[in-house]
Amino acid sequence: MIHQCRFCNKSLKYTFVDLGVSPLANSYLNEEQLQHMEPFYPLRVYVCEHCYLVQLPVFQSSAEIFSDYAYFSSYSDSWLQHAKNYTDSMIERFGFGSDSQVIEIASNDGYLLQYFKEKKIPVLGIEPAENVAQAAKEVEIPTIVKFFGFQIATELATEKKHADLLIGNNVLAHVPDVNDFVKGMKVILKPQGVITMEFPHLSRLVAENQFDTIYHEHFSYFSFTTVKQIFGHHGLEIFDVEELPTHGGSLRIYAHHEEDRSRMRSEHVKDLLEREEADGFQDLELYLAFDEKVKKTKRSILDFMNRLKNEGKSIVGYGAPAKGNTLLIYCGIRQDYIDFTVDLSPHKQDHFLPGTHIPIHHPDKIKETRPDYVVILPWNLKAEIMQQMAHIREWNGHFVTLIPEVRVYP
Ligand SMILES: [Zn+2]
């Protein structure tokens, strides 16, 4: 089967990384579901040799993936702080006020829009997951339950709903039809409006070996060079970019209509394009080398786990993030290595990880069982988790992270 590039439509011939087969990363199972068949889908990522978009073909309709999504943004303290800081900096930089309209695509449970609402700035969320959108409505964040794209954008534009600030955090990678999505953003942006979007930066994925951030919900993996090309194609100019530490290294891009001359283009744009070119993001070679790097990482993770198990040590996990599922399934790590994992989200507790069927408990289970090693699966939150779980040192427990390589923290 030949797949087509979702941006430039050319045939995809080259594999970036092949992670075998895997169930959908967020399909946590209950006890009864353990008795049933579980669908696995190929997790083979391609790179387009024309536009260098790194991408995963769509196997499951995105409606099925996102309509009952288990991820509630408000459960992460550090993410809430990030949202609050973002709100303050946007108001300061662009001067939004009570006559502005903020629209957020994939607004989740209103974790971000609540801070604009507090400042009396009109907000509107667009969120496809019904259960998550319901949580936003309960705290009076107006939310449309829809997938964003050209069609809904046109409907909103007809109702004169245009954005002074159009936000999309961690959504661009999740969009099956990136052209339809960006075209829609152009439609609802006011003539002098600003778009900001955050997404994981491909350059960090490659440099830090973050293959576990690849799963079926993430259809695209963007370098700055490629994303700039996509926005430009739809008449949007990226006038600034920031590199953020979130999600293992993200970009925040700032875009406006290409006709908008009200803002200068920042030096950061040119700098980052040059840096990516120097790093090889415009050469196929860089992309083709990644698969071997991932295989090597798998071997060293298993070496480490085998050594601990042979010494009779107990290992548990902390967290049940989607990225943990990719890593555990690809490496073949089940309860033969990891007894259980824990998660703060009550939506995940008393469930099982897809594919590996490792049980998910309340974090107190770690205190009760006093394991020798706690593997932090959401390594991007390791500082927060090590602080919160500092008591494992009472019984000489160790924290472990596996990406970019195995690290043990005394
Ligand atoms: Zn392409």
Tab-separated table of C-alpha atoms and ligand atoms in Angstrom:
chain	number	residue	atom	x	y	z
A	1	MET	CA	0.000	0.000	0.000
A	2	ILE	CA	1.359	3.417	-1.018
A	3	HIS	CA	0.656	6.312	1.324
A	4	GLN	CA	0.552	9.945	0.253
A	5	CYS	CA	2.177	12.860	2.055
A	6	ARG	CA	-0.559	14.701	3.950
A	7	PHE	CA	0.908	18.058	3.013
A	8	CYS	CA	2.311	17.848	-0.527
A	9	ASN	CA	0.494	14.699	-1.656
A	10	LYS	CA	3.566	12.938	-3.109
A	11	SER	CA	4.080	9.201	-2.479
A	12	LEU	CA	5.829	8.267	0.749
A	13	LYS	CA	8.780	5.972	0.060
A	14	TYR	CA	11.019	6.285	3.093
A	15	THR	CA	10.647	4.968	6.641
A	16	PHE	CA	11.698	7.237	9.487
A	17	VAL	CA	11.152	4.586	12.154
A	18	ASP	CA	9.262	1.309	12.340
A	19	LEU	CA	7.925	0.621	15.849
A	20	GLY	CA	6.082	-2.552	14.871
A	21	VAL	CA	2.409	-2.823	15.785
A	22	SER	CA	0.610	-1.244	18.706
A	23	PRO	CA	-2.912	-0.617	20.031
A	24	LEU	CA	-4.101	2.995	20.196
A	25	ALA	CA	-2.013	4.481	22.982
A	26	ASN	CA	-4.869	6.034	24.948
A	27	SER	CA	-7.197	3.021	24.889
A	28	TYR	CA	-6.860	2.022	28.545
A	29	LEU	CA	-8.658	-1.221	29.327
A	30	ASN	CA	-10.936	-2.208	32.179
A	31	GLU	CA	-10.831	-5.662	33.718
A	32	GLU	CA	-13.609	-7.017	31.519
A	33	GLN	CA	-11.916	-5.782	28.329
A	34	LEU	CA	-8.825	-7.841	29.162
A	35	GLN	CA	-10.826	-10.899	28.078
A	36	HIS	CA	-11.393	-9.536	24.567
A	37	MET	CA	-9.361	-9.154	21.418
A	38	GLU	CA	-7.410	-5.948	21.204
A	39	PRO	CA	-6.798	-4.253	17.834
A	40	PHE	CA	-3.172	-3.524	16.952
A	41	TYR	CA	-2.195	-1.146	14.151
A	42	PRO	CA	1.113	-0.581	12.366
A	43	LEU	CA	3.264	2.120	13.946
A	44	ARG	CA	5.506	2.849	10.992
A	45	VAL	CA	6.451	6.473	10.491
A	46	TYR	CA	7.414	7.830	7.085
A	47	VAL	CA	9.318	10.889	5.938
A	48	CYS	CA	8.389	12.715	2.741
A	49	GLU	CA	11.497	13.300	0.653
A	50	HIS	CA	9.966	16.462	-0.868
A	51	CYS	CA	8.761	18.503	2.124
A	52	TYR	CA	10.396	16.445	4.930
A	53	LEU	CA	7.141	16.077	6.825
A	54	VAL	CA	7.556	13.128	9.198
A	55	GLN	CA	4.194	11.393	9.400
A	56	LEU	CA	2.151	8.400	10.395
A	57	PRO	CA	-0.589	7.291	8.023
A	58	VAL	CA	-4.113	7.354	9.494
A	59	PHE	CA	-5.439	3.881	10.256
A	60	GLN	CA	-8.314	4.599	12.577
A	61	SER	CA	-10.745	7.409	12.072
A	62	SER	CA	-9.797	10.253	14.354
A	63	ALA	CA	-13.401	10.394	15.553
A	64	GLU	CA	-12.833	7.036	17.226
A	65	ILE	CA	-9.544	8.144	18.723
A	66	PHE	CA	-10.655	11.435	20.241
A	67	SER	CA	-14.363	11.164	21.030
A	68	ASP	CA	-13.831	9.707	24.511
A	69	TYR	CA	-10.374	10.947	25.270
A	70	ALA	CA	-8.923	10.104	28.690
A	71	TYR	CA	-6.544	13.049	28.890
A	72	PHE	CA	-7.724	15.879	31.100
A	73	SER	CA	-5.272	18.765	30.987
A	74	SER	CA	-6.231	20.127	34.404
A	75	TYR	CA	-4.726	17.134	36.194
A	76	SER	CA	-1.186	18.382	35.592
A	77	ASP	CA	0.000	21.230	37.850
A	78	SER	CA	2.980	22.137	35.702
A	79	TRP	CA	0.790	22.333	32.611
A	80	LEU	CA	-1.632	24.688	34.401
A	81	GLN	CA	1.259	26.933	35.370
A	82	HIS	CA	2.438	26.923	31.753
A	83	ALA	CA	-1.071	27.977	30.639
A	84	LYS	CA	-1.230	30.793	33.164
A	85	ASN	CA	2.192	32.156	32.161
A	86	TYR	CA	1.190	31.982	28.511
A	87	THR	CA	-1.996	34.000	29.167
A	88	ASP	CA	-0.104	36.754	30.974
A	89	SER	CA	2.532	37.000	28.276
A	90	MET	CA	-0.013	37.162	25.400
A	91	ILE	CA	-1.980	39.939	27.139
A	92	GLU	CA	1.190	41.873	27.796
A	93	ARG	CA	2.641	41.455	24.310
A	94	PHE	CA	-0.462	41.988	22.165
A	95	GLY	CA	-2.683	44.008	24.500
A	96	PHE	CA	-5.815	41.817	24.417
A	97	GLY	CA	-8.764	43.109	26.437
A	98	SER	CA	-12.514	42.818	26.986
A	99	ASP	CA	-13.218	43.707	23.335
A	100	SER	CA	-10.967	40.920	22.003
A	101	GLN	CA	-12.008	37.396	21.105
A	102	VAL	CA	-9.830	34.446	22.053
A	103	ILE	CA	-10.553	31.130	20.335
A	104	GLU	CA	-8.785	27.932	21.294
A	105	ILE	CA	-8.777	24.840	19.122
A	106	ALA	CA	-8.660	21.597	21.137
A	107	SER	CA	-9.489	23.554	24.261
A	108	ASN	CA	-9.701	20.383	26.368
A	109	ASP	CA	-11.408	20.979	29.741
A	110	GLY	CA	-10.878	24.763	29.592
A	111	TYR	CA	-7.552	24.577	31.484
A	112	LEU	CA	-6.163	27.501	29.441
A	113	LEU	CA	-9.215	29.593	28.531
A	114	GLN	CA	-10.120	29.897	32.232
A	115	TYR	CA	-7.175	32.310	32.659
A	116	PHE	CA	-8.386	34.581	29.822
A	117	LYS	CA	-11.911	34.404	31.237
A	118	GLU	CA	-10.592	35.518	34.642
A	119	LYS	CA	-9.283	38.661	32.893
A	120	LYS	CA	-12.758	39.277	31.355
A	121	ILE	CA	-11.590	38.477	27.817
A	122	PRO	CA	-14.285	36.688	25.750
A	123	VAL	CA	-13.325	33.085	25.012
A	124	LEU	CA	-14.568	30.257	22.833
A	125	GLY	CA	-13.309	26.687	22.903
A	126	ILE	CA	-13.533	24.078	20.169
A	127	GLU	CA	-13.046	20.543	21.453
A	128	PRO	CA	-13.932	17.244	19.765
A	129	ALA	CA	-13.995	14.988	22.860
A	130	GLU	CA	-17.517	15.151	24.271
A	131	ASN	CA	-16.605	14.113	27.837
A	132	VAL	CA	-13.734	16.600	28.043
A	133	ALA	CA	-15.786	19.453	26.522
A	134	GLN	CA	-18.495	18.755	29.107
A	135	ALA	CA	-15.996	19.480	31.895
A	136	ALA	CA	-15.264	22.870	30.253
A	137	LYS	CA	-18.944	23.739	29.984
A	138	GLU	CA	-19.407	22.972	33.683
A	139	VAL	CA	-16.997	25.787	34.518
A	140	GLU	CA	-18.757	28.084	32.038
A	141	ILE	CA	-16.229	28.052	29.229
A	142	PRO	CA	-18.326	28.211	26.032
A	143	THR	CA	-17.270	25.195	24.003
A	144	ILE	CA	-18.282	23.830	20.604
A	145	VAL	CA	-17.993	20.044	20.419
A	146	LYS	CA	-16.493	19.626	16.939
A	147	PHE	CA	-13.332	18.790	15.080
A	148	PHE	CA	-11.806	21.986	13.807
A	149	GLY	CA	-11.318	22.394	10.068
A	150	PHE	CA	-12.253	24.516	7.087
A	151	GLN	CA	-15.970	23.721	7.386
A	152	ILE	CA	-16.475	24.738	11.019
A	153	ALA	CA	-14.234	27.759	10.439
A	154	THR	CA	-16.484	28.898	7.589
A	155	GLU	CA	-19.576	28.458	9.798
A	156	LEU	CA	-18.002	30.536	12.571
A	157	ALA	CA	-16.941	33.209	10.081
A	158	THR	CA	-20.547	33.437	8.824
A	159	GLU	CA	-21.624	34.099	12.428
A	160	LYS	CA	-18.937	36.830	12.593
A	161	LYS	CA	-16.900	34.855	15.125
A	162	HIS	CA	-13.323	35.815	14.285
A	163	ALA	CA	-10.282	35.521	16.501
A	164	ASP	CA	-7.917	38.208	17.705
A	165	LEU	CA	-5.976	35.377	19.249
A	166	LEU	CA	-6.303	31.872	17.843
A	167	ILE	CA	-4.631	29.222	19.969
A	168	GLY	CA	-3.782	25.622	19.218
A	169	ASN	CA	-1.655	23.804	21.753
A	170	ASN	CA	-0.678	20.223	21.070
A	171	VAL	CA	-3.241	19.815	18.336
A	172	LEU	CA	-1.349	20.336	15.058
A	173	ALA	CA	0.344	16.952	15.370
A	174	HIS	CA	-3.046	15.304	15.961
A	175	VAL	CA	-4.690	16.581	12.791
A	176	PRO	CA	-5.215	14.022	10.001
A	177	ASP	CA	-5.744	16.678	7.287
A	178	VAL	CA	-3.231	19.389	8.057
A	179	ASN	CA	-4.097	21.431	4.936
A	180	ASP	CA	-7.806	21.620	5.792
A	181	PHE	CA	-6.908	22.619	9.360
A	182	VAL	CA	-4.503	25.440	8.504
A	183	LYS	CA	-6.846	26.694	5.768
A	184	GLY	CA	-9.570	26.886	8.459
A	185	MET	CA	-7.333	28.932	10.758
A	186	LYS	CA	-6.807	31.487	8.004
A	187	VAL	CA	-10.610	31.839	7.684
A	188	ILE	CA	-11.368	32.708	11.325
A	189	LEU	CA	-8.367	34.936	11.977
A	190	LYS	CA	-9.117	38.679	12.110
A	191	PRO	CA	-7.094	40.803	9.627
A	192	GLN	CA	-4.626	41.708	12.388
A	193	GLY	CA	-5.160	38.621	14.524
A	194	VAL	CA	-2.425	36.381	15.899
A	195	ILE	CA	-2.184	32.605	15.820
A	196	THR	CA	-0.031	30.797	18.348
A	197	MET	CA	0.514	27.070	18.233
A	198	GLU	CA	2.626	24.759	20.323
A	199	PHE	CA	3.768	21.347	19.210
A	200	PRO	CA	6.699	19.041	19.930
A	201	HIS	CA	9.789	19.950	17.933
A	202	LEU	CA	11.071	17.216	15.637
A	203	SER	CA	14.614	18.378	16.149
A	204	ARG	CA	14.371	17.481	19.864
A	205	LEU	CA	12.692	14.159	19.097
A	206	VAL	CA	15.638	13.216	16.908
A	207	ALA	CA	18.387	14.642	19.112
A	208	GLU	CA	16.999	13.149	22.330
A	209	ASN	CA	15.743	9.910	20.972
A	210	GLN	CA	12.124	10.542	21.969
A	211	PHE	CA	10.688	7.741	19.867
A	212	ASP	CA	8.119	7.093	22.603
A	213	THR	CA	6.338	10.338	21.668
A	214	ILE	CA	5.287	8.531	18.490
A	215	TYR	CA	1.810	6.992	18.731
A	216	HIS	CA	-1.324	6.762	16.610
A	217	GLU	CA	-2.814	10.015	17.887
A	218	HIS	CA	0.247	11.892	16.595
A	219	PHE	CA	-0.030	11.950	12.829
A	220	SER	CA	2.697	14.528	12.112
A	221	TYR	CA	6.106	15.453	13.567
A	222	PHE	CA	7.230	18.925	12.549
A	223	SER	CA	10.516	20.647	12.033
A	224	PHE	CA	10.254	24.438	11.981
A	225	THR	CA	11.283	24.417	8.329
A	226	THR	CA	8.382	22.170	7.331
A	227	VAL	CA	5.758	23.922	9.442
A	228	LYS	CA	6.757	27.282	7.998
A	229	GLN	CA	6.321	25.862	4.511
A	230	ILE	CA	2.825	24.563	5.389
A	231	PHE	CA	1.645	27.869	6.890
A	232	GLY	CA	3.142	29.820	3.981
A	233	HIS	CA	1.256	27.631	1.522
A	234	HIS	CA	-1.997	28.754	3.177
A	235	GLY	CA	-1.209	32.473	3.244
A	236	LEU	CA	-0.006	32.664	6.848
A	237	GLU	CA	3.381	34.045	7.796
A	238	ILE	CA	5.235	32.837	10.884
A	239	PHE	CA	6.694	36.028	12.366
A	240	ASP	CA	8.157	34.638	15.582
A	241	VAL	CA	9.084	31.364	17.217
A	242	GLU	CA	10.056	30.309	20.722
A	243	GLU	CA	11.637	27.098	21.911
A	244	LEU	CA	9.945	25.765	25.049
A	245	PRO	CA	10.904	22.962	27.420
A	246	THR	CA	7.380	21.472	27.514
A	247	HIS	CA	6.740	17.913	26.275
A	248	GLY	CA	10.464	17.275	25.921
A	249	GLY	CA	11.008	20.349	23.747
A	250	SER	CA	8.278	22.204	21.866
A	251	LEU	CA	8.017	25.105	19.493
A	252	ARG	CA	5.585	27.957	19.950
A	253	ILE	CA	5.013	29.611	16.599
A	254	TYR	CA	3.391	32.998	16.066
A	255	ALA	CA	1.607	33.562	12.761
A	256	HIS	CA	-0.480	36.241	11.114
A	257	HIS	CA	-1.940	36.853	7.648
A	258	GLU	CA	0.841	37.239	5.091
A	259	GLU	CA	-0.755	40.580	4.112
A	260	ASP	CA	-0.461	41.854	7.710
A	261	ARG	CA	2.411	44.358	7.892
A	262	SER	CA	1.759	45.430	11.491
A	263	ARG	CA	4.528	43.305	12.991
A	264	MET	CA	8.227	42.796	12.246
A	265	ARG	CA	9.546	39.329	11.689
A	266	SER	CA	11.719	38.306	14.640
A	267	GLU	CA	15.348	37.221	14.236
A	268	HIS	CA	14.442	33.903	15.889
A	269	VAL	CA	12.743	32.784	12.680
A	270	LYS	CA	15.873	33.110	10.579
A	271	ASP	CA	18.103	31.690	13.324
A	272	LEU	CA	16.064	28.548	13.764
A	273	LEU	CA	15.752	27.909	10.009
A	274	GLU	CA	19.518	28.183	9.694
A	275	ARG	CA	20.117	25.945	12.675
A	276	GLU	CA	17.810	23.239	11.328
A	277	GLU	CA	19.510	23.372	7.949
A	278	ALA	CA	22.930	23.048	9.567
A	279	ASP	CA	21.653	20.077	11.607
A	280	GLY	CA	20.612	18.274	8.416
A	281	PHE	CA	16.811	18.630	8.469
A	282	GLN	CA	16.880	19.299	4.724
A	283	ASP	CA	18.731	16.052	3.995
A	284	LEU	CA	17.083	12.656	3.854
A	285	GLU	CA	20.121	11.063	5.488
A	286	LEU	CA	19.330	12.492	8.920
A	287	TYR	CA	15.848	10.982	8.860
A	288	LEU	CA	16.985	7.587	7.631
A	289	ALA	CA	19.496	7.218	10.475
A	290	PHE	CA	16.856	7.400	13.219
A	291	ASP	CA	15.506	3.836	13.013
A	292	GLU	CA	18.846	2.269	13.965
A	293	LYS	CA	19.225	4.663	16.885
A	294	VAL	CA	15.847	3.515	18.236
A	295	LYS	CA	16.711	-0.172	17.952
A	296	LYS	CA	19.907	0.469	19.874
A	297	THR	CA	17.948	2.217	22.633
A	298	LYS	CA	15.606	-0.772	22.932
A	299	ARG	CA	18.546	-3.115	23.419
A	300	SER	CA	20.058	-0.988	26.161
A	301	ILE	CA	16.722	-0.608	27.991
A	302	LEU	CA	16.286	-4.388	27.962
A	303	ASP	CA	19.897	-4.928	29.113
A	304	PHE	CA	19.169	-2.696	32.088
A	305	MET	CA	15.846	-4.365	32.934
A	306	ASN	CA	17.328	-7.850	32.608
A	307	ARG	CA	20.160	-6.969	34.942
A	308	LEU	CA	17.775	-5.645	37.627
A	309	LYS	CA	15.437	-8.628	37.362
A	310	ASN	CA	18.355	-11.070	37.514
A	311	GLU	CA	19.435	-9.359	40.733
A	312	GLY	CA	15.938	-9.929	42.111
A	313	LYS	CA	14.942	-6.248	42.202
A	314	SER	CA	11.368	-5.031	41.985
A	315	ILE	CA	10.431	-2.437	39.362
A	316	VAL	CA	7.232	-0.405	39.066
A	317	GLY	CA	6.201	2.460	36.825
A	318	TYR	CA	5.067	5.980	37.579
A	319	GLY	CA	2.497	7.456	35.196
A	320	ALA	CA	0.338	6.009	32.451
A	321	PRO	CA	0.993	8.433	29.604
A	322	ALA	CA	0.506	7.551	25.948
A	323	LYS	CA	4.271	7.750	25.456
A	324	GLY	CA	4.802	5.065	28.084
A	325	ASN	CA	2.645	2.702	26.093
A	326	THR	CA	4.709	3.124	22.927
A	327	LEU	CA	7.897	2.450	24.835
A	328	LEU	CA	6.650	-0.571	26.788
A	329	ILE	CA	4.987	-2.221	23.791
A	330	TYR	CA	7.920	-1.641	21.445
A	331	CYS	CA	10.366	-2.998	24.020
A	332	GLY	CA	8.093	-5.894	25.012
A	333	ILE	CA	8.001	-4.905	28.684
A	334	ARG	CA	4.990	-6.339	30.524
A	335	GLN	CA	4.430	-7.498	34.090
A	336	ASP	CA	7.444	-9.761	33.607
A	337	TYR	CA	9.483	-6.594	34.274
A	338	ILE	CA	7.139	-3.947	35.700
A	339	ASP	CA	4.724	-5.046	38.443
A	340	PHE	CA	2.320	-2.135	38.028
A	341	THR	CA	2.213	1.558	37.307
A	342	VAL	CA	0.425	4.398	39.129
A	343	ASP	CA	-1.289	7.551	37.937
A	344	LEU	CA	-2.886	10.570	39.616
A	345	SER	CA	-5.761	10.631	37.137
A	346	PRO	CA	-8.811	8.801	38.531
A	347	HIS	CA	-9.831	8.136	34.903
A	348	LYS	CA	-6.846	5.824	34.522
A	349	GLN	CA	-6.712	4.188	37.972
A	350	ASP	CA	-8.086	0.624	38.192
A	351	HIS	CA	-7.537	0.234	34.458
A	352	PHE	CA	-4.801	-1.529	32.482
A	353	LEU	CA	-2.289	-0.224	29.951
A	354	PRO	CA	-3.234	-1.153	26.379
A	355	GLY	CA	-1.100	-3.869	24.833
A	356	THR	CA	1.002	-4.702	27.880
A	357	HIS	CA	-1.943	-5.008	30.337
A	358	ILE	CA	0.134	-3.599	33.187
A	359	PRO	CA	-2.319	-2.547	35.962
A	360	ILE	CA	-2.666	1.146	36.876
A	361	HIS	CA	-3.086	1.987	40.581
A	362	HIS	CA	-3.290	5.054	42.802
A	363	PRO	CA	0.210	6.455	43.618
A	364	ASP	CA	-0.189	5.292	47.258
A	365	LYS	CA	0.407	1.745	46.032
A	366	ILE	CA	4.114	2.621	45.776
A	367	LYS	CA	4.240	3.501	49.469
A	368	GLU	CA	2.552	0.210	50.328
A	369	THR	CA	4.821	-2.026	48.221
A	370	ARG	CA	8.183	-0.207	48.575
A	371	PRO	CA	9.676	-1.159	45.179
A	372	ASP	CA	13.436	-0.918	44.486
A	373	TYR	CA	13.034	1.041	41.228
A	374	VAL	CA	10.373	3.470	39.991
A	375	VAL	CA	10.499	4.054	36.227
A	376	ILE	CA	9.111	7.501	35.407
A	377	LEU	CA	7.265	7.029	32.124
A	378	PRO	CA	6.358	10.729	31.554
A	379	TRP	CA	10.066	11.686	31.693
A	380	ASN	CA	9.166	15.273	30.756
A	381	LEU	CA	7.610	15.636	34.239
A	382	LYS	CA	10.443	13.939	36.118
A	383	ALA	CA	11.337	16.901	38.354
A	384	GLU	CA	7.751	17.246	39.546
A	385	ILE	CA	7.334	13.503	40.080
A	386	MET	CA	10.625	13.007	41.932
A	387	GLN	CA	9.643	15.769	44.302
A	388	GLN	CA	6.155	14.391	44.825
A	389	MET	CA	7.486	10.848	45.372
A	390	ALA	CA	10.622	11.812	47.348
A	391	HIS	CA	9.555	9.370	50.107
A	392	ILE	CA	10.791	6.373	48.073
A	393	ARG	CA	14.230	7.254	49.413
A	394	GLU	CA	13.055	6.139	52.885
A	395	TRP	CA	13.463	2.538	51.705
A	396	ASN	CA	16.370	3.312	49.356
A	397	GLY	CA	14.201	3.277	46.241
A	398	HIS	CA	15.607	4.709	42.997
A	399	PHE	CA	14.001	6.714	40.212
A	400	VAL	CA	14.737	5.730	36.620
A	401	THR	CA	14.139	7.443	33.288
A	402	LEU	CA	14.666	5.579	30.012
A	403	ILE	CA	14.746	8.403	27.434
A	404	PRO	CA	17.082	9.675	25.927
A	405	GLU	CA	18.955	6.817	27.597
A	406	VAL	CA	18.720	4.805	30.828
A	407	ARG	CA	19.398	7.030	33.841
A	408	VAL	CA	19.176	6.022	37.499
A	409	TYR	CA	18.738	8.718	40.131
A	410	PRO	CA	20.083	7.834	43.587
B	1	ZN	ZN	5.463	16.022	1.413
